[in-house]
Amino acid sequence: MVASRIDGVCVRGIVGCVPEGRETVDDLARRFGEEAARRIAAATGIAERRIAAPGQCTSDLAESAARRLLDGLGWEPGSIDLLVLVTQTHDHTLPGTASLLHRRLGLRKGAAVLDLTHGCSGFVYGLWTAAGLLKAAGRRALLLVGDTTSRLVDPDDRAVAPLFGDGAAATALELDGAAAPMAFDLGSDGAGAPYLTAEGGAMRHPDRPARLFMDGTQVFAFTLREVPGSLRAALDAAGWAMEAVDHLVLHQANAQMIRHLGQKLGVAADRTVVALRDVGNTSSASIPLAIAGALAAPLAAGTCRLLLSGFGVGWSWGSAAVAVGPLAMCETVVLPGRKYPADSAAPASPAA
């Protein structure tokens, strides 16, 4: 595991973005039967998922979130020194989607951009990367995370179709000498690669369709094996006791699993965020979407100590203990479901 502390970097705002398209339990019932659909919803805590429209890509969702965030903070695009994008569902094989967003957001020439290919651990990995690079050089950074995982899902696969939705989020970071340190614990185990994968559509198997496969039993076992220890390591790195944590925000994969982990760690149910009912598992965007959806009011009012953990494909996991707030922006917007031409200059403004 990698443990580290990064001081002097502050989170200024978080904006999530989801597409307006929805797929509900009723839609699943037409494919899988009423009893099976209701049983899956009860087990996962997911009542509906947000689905990107034809032509909508990760970049469109991330751009809408970033524009709303920059406007709300009053930050000029030219003031951004670094853009880090985390996604597994890139617009193109190349160039990187971060380069497309650099142009579309109007960032200054010379600003650094970086793509990271991570899934459910991606927000914490991205926060660690962006904060560390910002400390090395620059003053302001945008961390963009998001996936359109529904594009990888076989609609008739009961193991994944009822779970995964689409979404993105933008987080604004700024140097601030008074900011409390961010503490991280990160790790990986490549032995888990076969259990959560989409092997087709790339260079190894170009003729196979890019279809998501997940062995849920292995995912659950991995989560219980690695995540509690990682969270405790992040707490130790921060010098926090578990009782000092205001909110536990885990990757929003399954409501029962989130609650089980919270109980295992001794975190009260009212401090454990469960916010996947109306969006599903949104991969790299799930943690910031949960924060924007469930914690906007307390984060606008003051500072909260957040204990975060993302975990999944790879295997990879990342936990962070971060003091966040007060935030000038913490909300979720909806992107209308119209088709965009490739690399369009700008999608329509999102609806609140």
XYZ file of C-alpha atoms in Angstrom:
352
model
C 0.000 0.000 0.000
C 0.998 3.627 -0.562
C 0.268 6.013 2.298
C 0.827 9.745 1.980
C -0.189 13.160 3.270
C -0.569 16.226 1.081
C -0.939 19.575 2.795
C -1.758 23.022 1.477
C -4.411 21.973 -1.066
C -8.081 22.825 -0.562
C -11.294 21.590 -2.204
C -13.300 24.667 -3.285
C -16.320 23.068 -4.920
C -17.898 19.922 -6.372
C -20.480 19.709 -9.153
C -21.928 16.437 -10.418
C -23.644 15.908 -13.752
C -26.007 13.118 -14.785
C -27.817 12.568 -18.084
C -31.582 13.020 -18.090
C -32.213 9.531 -19.488
C -33.405 6.996 -16.939
C -33.901 3.255 -16.712
C -36.135 2.155 -13.839
C -37.078 -1.061 -12.089
C -40.190 -1.136 -14.265
C -37.974 -1.170 -17.361
C -35.963 -4.046 -15.910
C -39.152 -5.937 -15.081
C -40.065 -6.020 -18.749
C -36.786 -7.828 -19.478
C -36.196 -9.938 -16.386
C -39.671 -10.330 -14.932
C -41.345 -8.420 -12.109
C -40.183 -10.648 -9.257
C -36.528 -10.725 -10.348
C -36.387 -6.965 -10.943
C -37.870 -6.153 -7.536
C -35.564 -8.633 -5.827
C -32.475 -7.081 -7.450
C -33.587 -3.561 -6.507
C -34.150 -4.602 -2.898
C -30.734 -6.261 -2.701
C -28.777 -3.409 -4.297
C -30.760 -0.356 -3.200
C -30.904 0.858 -6.818
C -34.344 1.943 -8.034
C -33.218 3.619 -11.263
C -30.100 4.494 -13.200
C -29.158 7.471 -15.355
C -28.378 6.526 -18.966
C -26.514 8.697 -21.474
C -28.341 9.498 -24.706
C -27.005 8.417 -28.110
C -24.048 10.631 -28.934
C -23.446 11.699 -25.322
C -19.964 10.850 -24.083
C -18.065 11.131 -20.844
C -16.605 14.420 -22.066
C -20.073 15.971 -22.442
C -21.050 15.157 -18.863
C -17.667 16.240 -17.494
C -17.733 19.477 -19.495
C -21.162 20.442 -18.198
C -20.073 19.806 -14.605
C -16.851 21.769 -15.100
C -18.569 24.746 -16.716
C -21.121 24.973 -13.925
C -18.353 24.723 -11.324
C -16.146 27.383 -12.921
C -19.086 29.750 -13.335
C -20.232 29.232 -9.748
C -16.768 29.848 -8.326
C -16.113 32.805 -10.613
C -12.927 31.163 -11.879
C -11.727 32.075 -15.354
C -10.771 29.040 -17.465
C -7.392 30.666 -18.019
C -6.652 30.425 -14.291
C -6.590 26.604 -14.373
C -3.057 25.187 -14.342
C -3.913 21.476 -14.315
C -6.742 19.266 -15.545
C -6.871 15.607 -14.495
C -9.554 13.412 -16.072
C -10.350 9.953 -14.719
C -12.419 7.678 -16.961
C -12.574 4.185 -18.434
C -14.913 5.259 -21.236
C -12.854 7.636 -23.351
C -14.360 9.441 -26.335
C -11.646 8.090 -28.658
C -8.727 5.682 -28.603
C -6.640 8.809 -29.021
C -6.197 11.665 -28.322
C -6.890 11.545 -24.616
C -10.227 12.961 -23.531
C -8.461 15.459 -21.256
C -7.022 17.127 -24.362
C -10.504 17.462 -25.862
C -11.770 19.028 -22.647
C -8.800 21.396 -22.525
C -9.971 22.881 -25.826
C -13.682 22.810 -25.119
C -13.337 24.456 -21.704
C -11.035 27.142 -23.090
C -8.126 26.452 -20.765
C -4.961 28.389 -21.401
C -2.304 27.054 -23.730
C 0.322 25.420 -21.583
C -1.996 24.140 -18.871
C -1.105 20.535 -18.040
C -3.647 17.802 -18.793
C -3.627 14.138 -17.836
C -5.891 11.121 -18.424
C -6.098 8.342 -15.826
C -7.798 5.048 -16.648
C -9.345 4.002 -13.377
C -12.841 2.922 -12.459
C -14.462 2.814 -9.053
C -11.282 3.837 -7.208
C -10.783 6.691 -9.657
C -11.961 9.661 -7.620
C -9.533 8.994 -4.768
C -6.685 8.208 -7.173
C -7.507 11.373 -9.090
C -7.644 13.495 -5.946
C -4.264 12.141 -4.854
C -2.752 12.775 -8.295
C -4.212 16.248 -8.794
C -3.354 17.445 -5.284
C 0.191 16.101 -5.530
C 0.825 17.656 -8.943
C -0.682 20.953 -7.838
C 1.740 21.064 -4.927
C 4.595 20.589 -7.374
C 3.524 23.386 -9.710
C 0.507 25.600 -10.190
C -2.273 27.208 -8.172
C -5.599 25.788 -9.407
C -6.663 22.399 -10.731
C -9.777 20.708 -12.052
C -10.341 17.049 -11.258
C -12.915 15.562 -13.647
C -14.205 12.023 -13.184
C -16.872 10.141 -15.056
C -17.976 7.142 -17.044
C -20.698 6.078 -19.446
C -20.531 2.473 -18.314
C -23.981 1.710 -19.703
C -22.329 1.543 -23.135
C -20.392 -1.527 -21.990
C -23.368 -3.356 -20.503
C -25.274 -6.170 -22.178
C -28.869 -5.145 -21.403
C -29.816 -8.803 -20.875
C -27.020 -9.541 -18.372
C -28.636 -9.635 -14.926
C -25.246 -9.404 -13.216
C -24.534 -5.885 -14.487
C -27.527 -4.377 -16.329
C -29.465 -3.438 -13.155
C -26.431 -1.811 -11.532
C -24.467 0.599 -13.691
C -25.470 4.146 -14.567
C -23.711 7.089 -16.209
C -22.425 10.283 -14.629
C -19.528 12.659 -14.110
C -18.291 15.201 -11.595
C -15.924 18.156 -11.412
C -13.918 19.081 -8.320
C -12.040 22.380 -7.955
C -8.745 22.338 -6.081
C -6.642 25.325 -5.049
C -3.440 25.889 -3.136
C -4.134 27.182 0.365
C -1.484 27.261 3.051
C -4.143 26.987 5.754
C -5.717 23.832 4.325
C -5.669 20.737 6.505
C -3.601 17.839 5.145
C -5.249 15.251 2.914
C -4.289 11.720 3.972
C -4.333 8.833 1.499
C -3.926 5.084 1.391
C -3.851 3.432 -2.046
C -3.199 -0.065 -3.320
C -3.687 -2.562 -6.100
C -3.684 -6.288 -6.775
C -3.563 -7.265 -10.435
C -4.666 -10.807 -9.574
C -8.202 -9.406 -9.519
C -8.145 -8.271 -13.141
C -10.187 -11.196 -14.570
C -13.135 -10.677 -12.223
C -14.214 -7.224 -13.426
C -13.324 -6.612 -17.033
C -14.378 -5.562 -20.529
C -11.830 -7.331 -22.697
C -13.237 -6.672 -26.167
C -12.936 -3.634 -28.387
C -9.262 -2.868 -27.682
C -5.960 -4.038 -29.117
C -5.851 -7.552 -27.622
C -9.320 -8.570 -28.831
C -10.400 -5.960 -31.379
C -13.100 -8.175 -32.907
C -14.925 -8.878 -29.659
C -17.599 -6.475 -28.403
C -16.674 -4.357 -25.398
C -18.953 -6.049 -22.861
C -18.642 -5.691 -19.114
C -18.159 -8.884 -17.090
C -18.340 -8.911 -13.300
C -18.019 -11.745 -10.806
C -19.997 -10.229 -7.949
C -18.892 -12.819 -5.398
C -15.228 -12.037 -6.039
C -15.886 -8.288 -5.925
C -17.622 -8.575 -2.568
C -14.860 -10.758 -1.121
C -12.164 -8.364 -2.356
C -13.989 -5.388 -0.869
C -14.298 -6.944 2.576
C -10.670 -8.100 2.424
C -8.999 -4.817 1.468
C -11.219 -1.807 2.122
C -11.545 -1.766 5.950
C -7.781 -1.887 6.378
C -7.273 0.831 3.787
C -9.756 3.107 5.525
C -8.040 2.590 8.865
C -4.669 3.336 7.255
C -6.008 6.625 5.864
C -7.311 7.512 9.329
C -3.927 6.734 10.861
C -2.165 8.876 8.245
C -4.528 11.759 9.097
C -4.192 11.233 12.850
C -7.973 10.912 13.186
C -10.008 8.599 15.357
C -13.028 6.996 13.715
C -15.246 8.994 16.081
C -13.905 12.212 14.531
C -15.297 11.340 11.089
C -18.424 13.278 10.193
C -19.346 11.226 7.131
C -18.185 7.960 5.576
C -18.531 8.141 1.783
C -17.766 4.870 0.030
C -17.973 3.952 -3.635
C -21.695 3.632 -4.275
C -21.887 0.088 -5.627
C -24.436 -1.640 -3.417
C -26.429 -0.281 -0.472
C -26.130 -3.472 1.583
C -22.367 -3.577 1.097
C -21.989 0.094 2.064
C -23.976 -0.408 5.261
C -22.087 -3.624 6.055
C -18.735 -1.859 5.721
C -19.958 1.018 7.865
C -21.019 -1.382 10.604
C -17.735 -3.295 10.325
C -15.858 -0.026 10.876
C -18.102 1.065 13.727
C -19.527 4.087 11.877
C -23.097 5.032 12.802
C -25.702 4.548 10.090
C -26.557 8.254 10.041
C -22.914 9.061 9.232
C -22.682 6.511 6.392
C -23.733 8.012 3.059
C -25.936 5.834 0.838
C -26.899 7.812 -2.260
C -27.205 5.426 -5.205
C -30.966 4.865 -5.301
C -31.654 7.193 -8.228
C -28.368 6.983 -10.165
C -26.962 3.471 -9.724
C -23.277 2.593 -9.691
C -21.609 5.476 -11.541
C -18.060 4.113 -11.325
C -15.433 6.868 -10.890
C -18.106 9.538 -10.327
C -19.938 7.754 -7.518
C -18.161 9.383 -4.560
C -18.435 13.032 -5.691
C -22.016 12.450 -6.878
C -22.832 11.041 -3.431
C -21.210 14.049 -1.768
C -23.101 16.503 -3.980
C -26.353 14.615 -3.534
C -26.274 13.955 0.203
C -23.920 16.464 1.804
C -24.479 19.766 -0.011
C -26.109 21.466 2.980
C -23.526 20.597 5.673
C -20.643 21.335 3.302
C -22.089 24.752 2.459
C -22.449 25.527 6.160
C -19.013 24.511 7.385
C -16.184 21.994 7.394
C -16.828 18.250 7.471
C -14.310 15.501 8.044
C -14.919 13.003 5.250
C -13.571 9.455 5.096
C -13.662 8.279 1.475
C -12.919 4.992 -0.253
C -13.230 3.806 -3.845
C -12.563 0.211 -4.862
C -13.029 -2.092 -7.817
C -11.566 -2.918 -11.206
C -7.941 -3.925 -11.199
C -8.201 -4.752 -8.279
C -7.531 -1.213 -7.115
C -8.525 0.701 -4.020
C -7.940 4.140 -2.578
C -9.021 5.741 0.679
C -8.702 9.328 1.853
C -9.328 11.313 5.014
C -10.103 14.861 3.926
C -11.497 17.924 5.685
C -13.819 19.624 3.181
C -15.823 22.850 3.363
C -17.301 25.299 3.504
C -17.879 24.905 -0.245
C -19.070 27.675 -2.515
C -20.470 25.084 -4.933
C -21.845 21.614 -4.180
C -24.667 20.456 -6.441
C -25.715 18.142 -9.260
C -26.956 19.243 -12.678
C -28.775 17.321 -15.406
C -27.583 17.240 -19.004
C -30.414 17.173 -21.570
C -30.509 14.134 -23.803
C -29.766 15.505 -27.223
C -27.206 14.143 -29.636
C -23.881 15.921 -30.016
C -21.566 15.864 -33.016
C -18.105 14.503 -32.380
C -15.944 16.996 -30.461
C -18.673 19.645 -30.485
C -17.657 23.008 -29.131
C -20.095 22.947 -26.252
C -23.227 21.042 -25.240
C -26.255 23.032 -24.189
C -26.236 24.480 -20.686
C -27.353 21.897 -18.123
C -30.586 22.203 -16.227
C -30.412 22.568 -12.488
